[in-house]
CSV table of C-alpha atoms in Angstrom, one decimal:
chain,number,residue,atom,x,y,z
A,11,MET,CA,-197.7,-25.5,-127.9
A,12,PRO,CA,-198.6,-27.6,-124.9
A,13,ALA,CA,-199.4,-25.5,-121.9
A,14,LYS,CA,-196.8,-25.6,-119.1
A,15,LYS,CA,-197.8,-27.0,-115.8
A,16,ALA,CA,-198.2,-24.3,-113.1
A,17,GLU,CA,-195.4,-24.7,-110.5
A,18,HIS,CA,-196.3,-23.9,-107.0
A,19,PRO,CA,-193.8,-21.7,-105.1
A,20,PHE,CA,-191.6,-23.3,-102.4
A,21,TYR,CA,-193.2,-21.6,-99.5
A,22,GLU,CA,-196.6,-23.0,-100.6
A,23,LYS,CA,-195.3,-26.6,-100.8
A,24,LEU,CA,-193.6,-26.2,-97.5
A,25,SER,CA,-196.7,-24.9,-95.8
A,26,LEU,CA,-198.8,-27.9,-97.2
A,27,VAL,CA,-196.1,-30.4,-96.0
A,28,LEU,CA,-196.0,-28.8,-92.5
A,29,ILE,CA,-199.8,-28.8,-92.2
A,30,GLY,CA,-200.0,-32.4,-93.4
A,31,LEU,CA,-197.3,-33.5,-90.9
A,32,ILE,CA,-199.1,-31.7,-88.0
A,33,ALA,CA,-202.4,-33.2,-88.9
A,34,LEU,CA,-200.8,-36.7,-89.3
A,35,GLY,CA,-199.0,-36.3,-85.9
A,36,TYR,CA,-202.3,-35.3,-84.2
A,37,LEU,CA,-204.2,-38.2,-85.7
A,38,VAL,CA,-201.4,-40.6,-84.7
A,39,ILE,CA,-201.5,-39.3,-81.1
A,40,LEU,CA,-205.3,-39.7,-81.0
A,41,ALA,CA,-205.2,-43.2,-82.4
A,42,LYS,CA,-202.4,-44.5,-80.1
A,43,GLU,CA,-204.7,-47.0,-78.3
A,44,ILE,CA,-205.3,-48.8,-81.7
A,45,LEU,CA,-202.1,-48.1,-83.7
A,46,ASP,CA,-199.7,-48.9,-80.9
A,47,PRO,CA,-200.6,-52.6,-80.4
A,48,LEU,CA,-201.4,-52.9,-84.1
A,49,ILE,CA,-197.8,-51.9,-85.1
A,50,PHE,CA,-196.3,-54.2,-82.4
A,51,GLY,CA,-198.5,-57.0,-83.8
A,52,PHE,CA,-197.3,-56.2,-87.3
A,53,LEU,CA,-193.7,-56.6,-86.2
A,54,PHE,CA,-194.3,-59.8,-84.3
A,55,ALA,CA,-196.2,-61.2,-87.3
A,56,ILE,CA,-193.2,-60.4,-89.6
A,57,LEU,CA,-190.9,-62.2,-87.1
A,58,LEU,CA,-193.2,-65.2,-86.9
A,59,LEU,CA,-194.0,-65.4,-90.6
A,60,PRO,CA,-191.2,-68.0,-91.4
A,61,ILE,CA,-192.4,-70.2,-88.5
A,62,ALA,CA,-196.0,-70.0,-89.6
A,63,ALA,CA,-195.0,-70.8,-93.2
A,64,PHE,CA,-193.0,-73.8,-92.0
A,65,PHE,CA,-196.0,-75.2,-90.1
A,66,GLU,CA,-198.3,-74.5,-93.1
A,67,LYS,CA,-196.1,-75.9,-95.9
A,68,LYS,CA,-194.0,-78.6,-94.3
A,69,LEU,CA,-196.4,-79.9,-91.6
A,70,ARG,CA,-199.6,-79.3,-93.8
A,71,LEU,CA,-201.4,-77.4,-91.0
A,72,SER,CA,-204.1,-75.0,-91.8
A,73,ARG,CA,-203.3,-71.3,-91.7
A,74,THR,CA,-205.3,-70.8,-88.5
A,75,LEU,CA,-203.4,-73.6,-86.7
A,76,SER,CA,-200.0,-72.5,-88.1
A,77,SER,CA,-200.6,-68.9,-86.9
A,78,LEU,CA,-201.8,-70.1,-83.5
A,79,PHE,CA,-198.8,-72.4,-83.0
A,80,SER,CA,-196.4,-69.6,-83.9
A,81,ILE,CA,-197.9,-67.4,-81.2
A,82,VAL,CA,-197.7,-70.3,-78.7
A,83,MET,CA,-194.0,-70.6,-79.5
A,84,LEU,CA,-193.5,-66.8,-79.0
A,85,LEU,CA,-195.3,-67.1,-75.6
A,86,ALA,CA,-193.2,-70.0,-74.6
A,87,PHE,CA,-190.0,-68.0,-75.4
A,88,VAL,CA,-191.2,-65.0,-73.4
A,89,GLY,CA,-192.3,-67.3,-70.6
A,90,CYS,CA,-188.8,-68.8,-70.3
A,91,VAL,CA,-187.3,-65.3,-70.1
A,92,LEU,CA,-189.8,-64.2,-67.5
A,93,TYR,CA,-189.2,-67.5,-65.5
A,94,LEU,CA,-185.4,-66.8,-65.5
A,95,VAL,CA,-185.9,-63.2,-64.4
A,96,GLY,CA,-188.5,-64.2,-61.8
A,97,SER,CA,-186.3,-66.9,-60.2
A,98,GLN,CA,-183.6,-64.2,-59.8
A,99,ILE,CA,-186.0,-61.7,-58.3
A,100,GLY,CA,-187.2,-64.5,-55.9
A,101,GLY,CA,-183.6,-64.9,-54.7
A,102,LEU,CA,-183.4,-61.1,-54.3
A,103,ALA,CA,-186.6,-61.2,-52.2
A,104,SER,CA,-185.2,-63.9,-49.9
A,105,ASP,CA,-182.3,-61.6,-49.0
A,106,TRP,CA,-184.7,-58.9,-47.9
A,107,PRO,CA,-183.4,-58.6,-44.3
A,108,MET,CA,-179.9,-58.1,-45.6
A,109,LEU,CA,-181.1,-55.5,-48.1
A,110,LYS,CA,-183.1,-53.7,-45.3
A,111,SER,CA,-180.1,-53.5,-43.0
A,112,GLN,CA,-177.9,-52.3,-45.9
A,113,VAL,CA,-180.4,-49.6,-46.8
A,114,ALA,CA,-180.7,-48.6,-43.1
A,115,GLN,CA,-176.9,-48.3,-42.7
A,116,SER,CA,-176.8,-46.3,-46.0
A,117,LEU,CA,-179.5,-43.9,-44.7
A,118,LYS,CA,-177.6,-43.5,-41.4
A,119,ASP,CA,-174.4,-42.6,-43.3
A,120,LEU,CA,-176.3,-40.2,-45.5
A,121,SER,CA,-177.9,-38.6,-42.4
A,122,GLU,CA,-174.5,-38.1,-40.8
A,123,TRP,CA,-173.1,-36.6,-44.1
A,124,VAL,CA,-176.1,-34.2,-44.3
A,125,GLN,CA,-175.6,-33.1,-40.7
A,126,GLN,CA,-171.9,-32.4,-41.3
A,127,ALA,CA,-172.3,-30.7,-44.7
A,128,PHE,CA,-175.5,-28.7,-44.2
A,129,HIS,CA,-175.6,-28.5,-40.4
A,130,ILE,CA,-179.0,-30.0,-40.2
A,131,ASN,CA,-179.3,-32.2,-37.1
A,132,ALA,CA,-180.9,-35.7,-37.1
A,133,SER,CA,-184.1,-34.6,-35.3
A,134,LYS,CA,-185.0,-32.0,-38.1
A,135,GLN,CA,-184.2,-34.7,-40.7
A,136,MET,CA,-186.6,-37.1,-39.0
A,137,VAL,CA,-189.3,-34.5,-38.8
A,138,TYR,CA,-189.0,-33.9,-42.5
A,139,LEU,CA,-189.1,-37.6,-43.3
A,140,GLU,CA,-192.2,-38.1,-41.1
A,141,ASP,CA,-194.0,-35.3,-42.8
A,142,THR,CA,-193.1,-36.8,-46.2
A,143,SER,CA,-194.2,-40.3,-45.2
A,144,LYS,CA,-197.5,-39.0,-43.9
A,145,LYS,CA,-198.2,-37.3,-47.3
A,146,ILE,CA,-197.3,-40.4,-49.1
A,147,MET,CA,-199.5,-42.6,-46.9
A,148,ALA,CA,-202.4,-40.1,-47.3
A,149,SER,CA,-202.3,-40.5,-51.1
A,150,GLY,CA,-201.6,-44.3,-50.8
A,151,GLY,CA,-205.1,-45.3,-51.9
A,152,GLU,CA,-204.8,-43.1,-55.0
A,153,VAL,CA,-201.4,-44.6,-55.8
A,154,VAL,CA,-202.6,-48.1,-55.5
A,155,GLY,CA,-205.6,-47.4,-57.7
A,156,GLN,CA,-203.4,-45.9,-60.4
A,157,THR,CA,-201.0,-48.8,-60.2
A,158,PHE,CA,-203.8,-51.3,-60.5
A,159,GLY,CA,-205.2,-49.4,-63.5
A,160,ALA,CA,-201.8,-49.2,-65.1
A,161,VAL,CA,-201.2,-53.0,-64.7
A,162,SER,CA,-204.7,-53.7,-66.1
A,163,SER,CA,-204.1,-51.5,-69.1
A,164,LEU,CA,-200.7,-53.1,-69.7
A,165,MET,CA,-202.1,-56.6,-69.7
A,166,LEU,CA,-204.9,-55.6,-72.0
A,167,PHE,CA,-202.3,-54.0,-74.3
A,168,TYR,CA,-200.4,-57.3,-74.5
A,169,VAL,CA,-203.6,-59.2,-75.2
A,170,PHE,CA,-204.3,-56.8,-78.1
A,171,ILE,CA,-200.8,-57.4,-79.5
A,172,LEU,CA,-201.3,-61.1,-79.5
A,173,ILE,CA,-204.7,-60.8,-81.2
A,174,PHE,CA,-203.4,-58.4,-83.9
A,175,THR,CA,-200.4,-60.7,-84.5
A,176,PHE,CA,-202.7,-63.7,-85.0
A,177,LEU,CA,-205.0,-61.8,-87.3
A,178,ILE,CA,-202.2,-60.4,-89.4
A,179,LEU,CA,-200.7,-63.8,-89.8
A,180,LEU,CA,-204.1,-65.3,-90.7
A,181,TYR,CA,-205.0,-62.6,-93.3
A,182,ARG,CA,-201.6,-61.9,-94.6
A,183,ALA,CA,-202.4,-62.9,-98.2
A,184,LEU,CA,-205.5,-60.7,-98.2
A,185,LEU,CA,-203.6,-57.7,-96.8
A,186,ILE,CA,-200.8,-58.1,-99.4
A,187,ARG,CA,-203.4,-58.4,-102.3
A,188,PHE,CA,-205.1,-55.2,-101.0
A,189,ILE,CA,-201.9,-53.2,-100.9
A,190,VAL,CA,-201.0,-54.3,-104.4
A,191,TRP,CA,-204.6,-53.7,-105.7
A,192,VAL,CA,-204.7,-50.1,-104.3
A,193,PHE,CA,-202.0,-49.0,-106.7
A,194,SER,CA,-202.1,-49.3,-110.5
A,195,ASP,CA,-200.6,-52.1,-112.5
A,196,ASP,CA,-197.7,-49.9,-113.5
A,197,HIS,CA,-196.5,-49.8,-109.9
A,198,SER,CA,-197.2,-53.4,-109.0
A,199,ALA,CA,-193.5,-54.4,-109.3
A,200,VAL,CA,-192.4,-51.5,-107.1
A,201,VAL,CA,-195.1,-52.3,-104.5
A,202,HIS,CA,-194.0,-56.0,-104.4
A,203,ASP,CA,-190.4,-54.9,-104.0
A,204,ILE,CA,-191.3,-52.6,-101.1
A,205,VAL,CA,-193.4,-55.2,-99.3
A,206,GLU,CA,-190.7,-57.9,-99.7
A,207,ASN,CA,-187.9,-55.6,-98.5
A,208,ILE,CA,-190.0,-54.4,-95.5
A,209,GLN,CA,-190.5,-58.0,-94.5
A,210,SER,CA,-186.9,-59.0,-95.0
A,211,ILE,CA,-185.2,-55.9,-93.4
A,212,LEU,CA,-187.6,-55.8,-90.4
A,213,ARG,CA,-187.2,-59.5,-89.7
A,214,GLN,CA,-183.4,-59.2,-89.9
A,215,TYR,CA,-183.5,-56.1,-87.7
A,216,ILE,CA,-185.6,-57.9,-85.0
A,217,LEU,CA,-183.4,-61.0,-85.1
A,218,GLY,CA,-180.3,-58.9,-85.0
A,219,LEU,CA,-181.7,-57.0,-82.0
A,220,LEU,CA,-182.4,-60.3,-80.2
A,221,LEU,CA,-178.9,-61.5,-81.0
A,222,GLU,CA,-177.4,-58.3,-79.7
A,223,MET,CA,-179.4,-58.6,-76.5
A,224,PHE,CA,-178.1,-62.2,-76.0
A,225,VAL,CA,-174.5,-61.1,-76.6
A,226,VAL,CA,-174.8,-58.1,-74.2
A,227,ALA,CA,-176.4,-60.3,-71.6
A,228,CYS,CA,-173.5,-62.8,-71.9
A,229,LEU,CA,-170.9,-60.0,-71.6
A,230,ALA,CA,-172.7,-58.4,-68.7
A,231,CYS,CA,-173.1,-61.7,-66.8
A,232,THR,CA,-169.4,-62.6,-67.4
A,233,PHE,CA,-168.2,-59.2,-66.1
A,234,PHE,CA,-170.5,-59.3,-63.1
A,235,PHE,CA,-169.4,-62.9,-62.2
A,236,PHE,CA,-165.8,-61.9,-62.5
A,237,ILE,CA,-166.4,-58.9,-60.2
A,238,GLY,CA,-168.2,-61.2,-57.7
A,239,ILE,CA,-171.7,-59.7,-57.8
A,240,LYS,CA,-174.3,-61.8,-56.1
A,241,TYR,CA,-177.1,-61.3,-58.7
A,242,ALA,CA,-175.0,-61.3,-61.8
A,243,VAL,CA,-177.6,-63.1,-64.0
A,244,LEU,CA,-180.4,-60.7,-63.0
A,245,LEU,CA,-178.3,-57.6,-63.6
A,246,GLY,CA,-177.0,-59.0,-66.9
A,247,ILE,CA,-180.6,-59.5,-68.1
A,248,ILE,CA,-181.6,-56.0,-66.9
A,249,VAL,CA,-178.7,-54.5,-68.9
A,250,ALA,CA,-179.6,-56.5,-72.0
A,251,LEU,CA,-183.3,-55.6,-71.8
A,252,PHE,CA,-182.8,-51.9,-71.3
A,253,ASN,CA,-180.1,-51.8,-73.9
A,254,VAL,CA,-182.8,-52.3,-76.5
A,255,ILE,CA,-183.7,-48.6,-76.1
A,256,PRO,CA,-181.0,-46.8,-78.1
A,257,TYR,CA,-179.0,-44.0,-76.3
A,258,LEU,CA,-181.3,-43.7,-73.3
A,259,GLY,CA,-181.7,-47.3,-72.1
A,260,ILE,CA,-178.1,-47.5,-71.0
A,261,PHE,CA,-178.5,-44.8,-68.4
A,262,THR,CA,-181.6,-46.7,-66.9
A,263,ALA,CA,-179.6,-50.0,-66.9
A,264,LEU,CA,-176.7,-48.2,-65.2
A,265,LEU,CA,-178.9,-46.7,-62.5
A,266,LEU,CA,-180.8,-49.9,-61.7
A,267,SER,CA,-177.7,-52.2,-61.7
A,268,SER,CA,-175.8,-49.8,-59.5
A,269,ILE,CA,-178.7,-49.4,-57.0
A,270,ILE,CA,-179.2,-53.2,-56.7
A,271,THR,CA,-175.5,-53.8,-56.4
A,272,PHE,CA,-175.1,-51.1,-53.7
A,273,ALA,CA,-178.1,-52.6,-51.8
A,274,THR,CA,-176.5,-56.1,-51.8
A,275,GLY,CA,-172.8,-55.2,-51.7
A,276,SER,CA,-170.7,-52.1,-51.2
A,277,VAL,CA,-169.9,-48.8,-52.9
A,278,ARG,CA,-166.9,-50.4,-54.5
A,279,ASP,CA,-169.0,-53.1,-56.1
A,280,ALA,CA,-171.5,-50.5,-57.3
A,281,ALA,CA,-168.7,-48.5,-58.9
A,282,LEU,CA,-167.3,-51.6,-60.6
A,283,VAL,CA,-170.7,-52.5,-62.0
A,284,ALA,CA,-171.2,-49.0,-63.3
A,285,GLY,CA,-167.8,-49.1,-65.0
A,286,SER,CA,-168.6,-52.5,-66.5
A,287,VAL,CA,-171.9,-51.3,-67.9
A,288,LEU,CA,-170.2,-48.3,-69.5
A,289,LEU,CA,-167.6,-50.5,-70.9
A,290,ILE,CA,-170.2,-52.9,-72.3
A,291,HIS,CA,-172.0,-49.9,-73.8
A,292,VAL,CA,-168.8,-48.8,-75.6
A,293,VAL,CA,-168.3,-52.3,-77.0
A,294,ASP,CA,-171.9,-52.5,-78.0
A,295,SER,CA,-172.2,-49.1,-79.7
A,296,ASN,CA,-168.9,-49.4,-81.6
A,297,PHE,CA,-168.8,-53.0,-82.5
A,298,LEU,CA,-171.9,-55.1,-81.8
A,299,LEU,CA,-174.6,-52.5,-82.9
A,300,PRO,CA,-173.0,-51.6,-86.3
A,301,THR,CA,-172.1,-55.2,-87.1
A,302,ILE,CA,-175.3,-57.1,-85.9
A,303,VAL,CA,-178.0,-54.4,-86.2
A,304,GLY,CA,-176.6,-51.5,-88.1
A,305,SER,CA,-176.0,-53.6,-91.2
A,306,LYS,CA,-179.7,-54.5,-91.3
A,307,VAL,CA,-181.2,-51.0,-91.0
A,308,LYS,CA,-178.9,-48.4,-92.5
A,309,LEU,CA,-180.0,-45.2,-90.6
A,310,ASN,CA,-177.7,-42.5,-89.6
A,311,ALA,CA,-177.3,-41.6,-85.9
A,312,LEU,CA,-178.8,-38.1,-86.2
A,313,VAL,CA,-182.1,-39.3,-87.8
A,314,THR,CA,-182.2,-42.3,-85.3
A,315,PHE,CA,-181.8,-40.0,-82.3
A,316,LEU,CA,-184.4,-37.5,-83.6
A,317,GLY,CA,-186.8,-40.4,-84.3
A,318,ILE,CA,-186.4,-41.7,-80.7
A,319,ILE,CA,-187.1,-38.3,-79.2
A,320,ILE,CA,-190.1,-37.7,-81.5
A,321,GLY,CA,-191.4,-41.3,-80.8
A,322,GLU,CA,-191.2,-40.7,-77.0
A,323,MET,CA,-193.0,-37.3,-77.4
A,324,ILE,CA,-195.8,-39.0,-79.4
A,325,TRP,CA,-196.2,-42.5,-77.7
A,326,GLY,CA,-193.9,-42.5,-74.8
A,327,LEU,CA,-191.8,-45.7,-74.2
A,328,SER,CA,-193.4,-47.7,-76.9
A,329,GLY,CA,-192.8,-44.9,-79.4
A,330,MET,CA,-189.1,-45.1,-78.5
A,331,PHE,CA,-189.1,-48.9,-79.3
A,332,LEU,CA,-191.1,-48.4,-82.6
A,333,SER,CA,-189.2,-45.4,-83.9
A,334,ILE,CA,-186.4,-47.3,-85.6
A,335,PRO,CA,-188.6,-49.9,-87.4
A,336,MET,CA,-190.9,-47.1,-88.6
A,337,LEU,CA,-187.9,-45.1,-89.9
A,338,ALA,CA,-186.7,-48.2,-91.6
A,339,ILE,CA,-190.1,-48.7,-93.3
A,340,ILE,CA,-190.1,-45.0,-94.4
A,341,LYS,CA,-186.6,-45.3,-95.8
A,342,ILE,CA,-187.5,-48.4,-97.8
A,343,ILE,CA,-190.4,-46.5,-99.4
A,344,PHE,CA,-188.4,-43.4,-100.0
A,345,ASP,CA,-185.6,-45.3,-101.7
A,346,ARG,CA,-188.0,-46.8,-104.2
A,347,VAL,CA,-190.0,-43.7,-105.2
A,348,ASP,CA,-188.1,-41.5,-107.6
A,349,SER,CA,-189.3,-38.2,-106.2
A,350,LEU,CA,-188.5,-39.2,-102.6
A,351,LYS,CA,-185.1,-40.8,-103.1
A,352,PRO,CA,-183.3,-37.7,-101.8
A,353,TRP,CA,-185.2,-38.0,-98.5
A,354,GLY,CA,-184.3,-41.7,-98.4
A,355,TYR,CA,-180.6,-40.8,-98.9
A,356,LEU,CA,-181.0,-38.2,-96.0
A,357,LEU,CA,-182.3,-40.9,-93.7
A,358,GLY,CA,-179.5,-43.4,-94.6
A,359,SER,CA,-175.9,-43.5,-93.5
A,360,GLY,CA,-174.7,-42.0,-96.7
A,361,GLN,CA,-172.6,-45.0,-97.8
A,362,GLU,CA,-175.0,-47.3,-99.5
A,363,ASP,CA,-176.3,-44.7,-101.9
A,364,SER,CA,-173.2,-42.6,-102.4
A,365,LYS,CA,-172.4,-44.3,-105.8
A,366,SER,CA,-175.9,-43.9,-107.2
A,367,ALA,CA,-176.0,-40.2,-106.0
A,368,THR,CA,-172.6,-39.5,-107.6
A,369,LYS,CA,-173.8,-41.1,-110.9
A,370,LYS,CA,-177.0,-39.0,-110.8
A,371,MET,CA,-175.0,-35.8,-110.2
A,372,LYS,CA,-172.7,-36.6,-113.1
A,373,ALA,CA,-175.7,-37.3,-115.3
A,374,VAL,CA,-177.2,-33.9,-114.4
A,375,THR,CA,-173.9,-32.2,-115.1
A,376,GLU,CA,-173.6,-33.8,-118.5
A,377,ASP,CA,-177.1,-32.9,-119.4
A,378,LYS,CA,-176.4,-29.2,-118.5
A,379,THR,CA,-173.2,-29.2,-120.6
């Protein structure tokens, strides 16, 4: 009789999985400086792949030139968005005297409220503010140095993203052959299926995200124009950009738009803007997000929210952006590996795989009977 394979107890398997996850998380944190721009470059390369293929096949350009022109088009698009935002910020800077007087009046009203509510006279408040300002000025050089270092690191980060995007587009055939070659010939069809689905779903997700941003920006600008806000376009772009961060970005957009509106208008305008942002968020989360983005990446809200929190713990803000694409890649892999299909079903919304899960449960029941 053939010898039975020794089955490891559950606690042993669980211990190995936990140790593996802890080791993987530690390595990912250590390799952030490399992996962070590399993954962003991978996402941009997937987005630009159809453009590069068009330049290469239709216009008969070399792979190097097609990859380079694709990145130039990406930079042109980003430059147009930055020019639009910069022109609005320039208009905001021209109104600096009005902003200064509005802030001064607000501080005066706040001082009077503090004096009435907490019985702290204006002289004690000024002493506290002078002490705080002296401490800030004393550490001003350190703050400027840290700010300069942060800006330099950010620019270097963007340069690395562009370099990785170009290299991935240039060597995409080599990378795909390597991935297929790593696995045996028996799994080549599954590997090809995973690679194609990752490209398709991530590209649809990124395009859907851009479309969602555009719709949210149009809605926000329309609401703000209707209210009569001075910098409606700037605030609409701010709401659309921060809306990319699921669940948490809306609070940042609400805070920034309310502060800018209060500084250039009144408390009533700030309240109307805050209400408009909340209304846009309700429309986006219940209609736009499920229709435009949710149909591309079928992840349930619990897993998405946990992924965002873990991503922020590991990589900060960039981890929040990358959490959903990474979960989508993991789900694609899990759905196509038999032993991992239950985990893929756990990550999903529970609708797309319900029929297959029901059939499998029926098959197991029939085998037992």
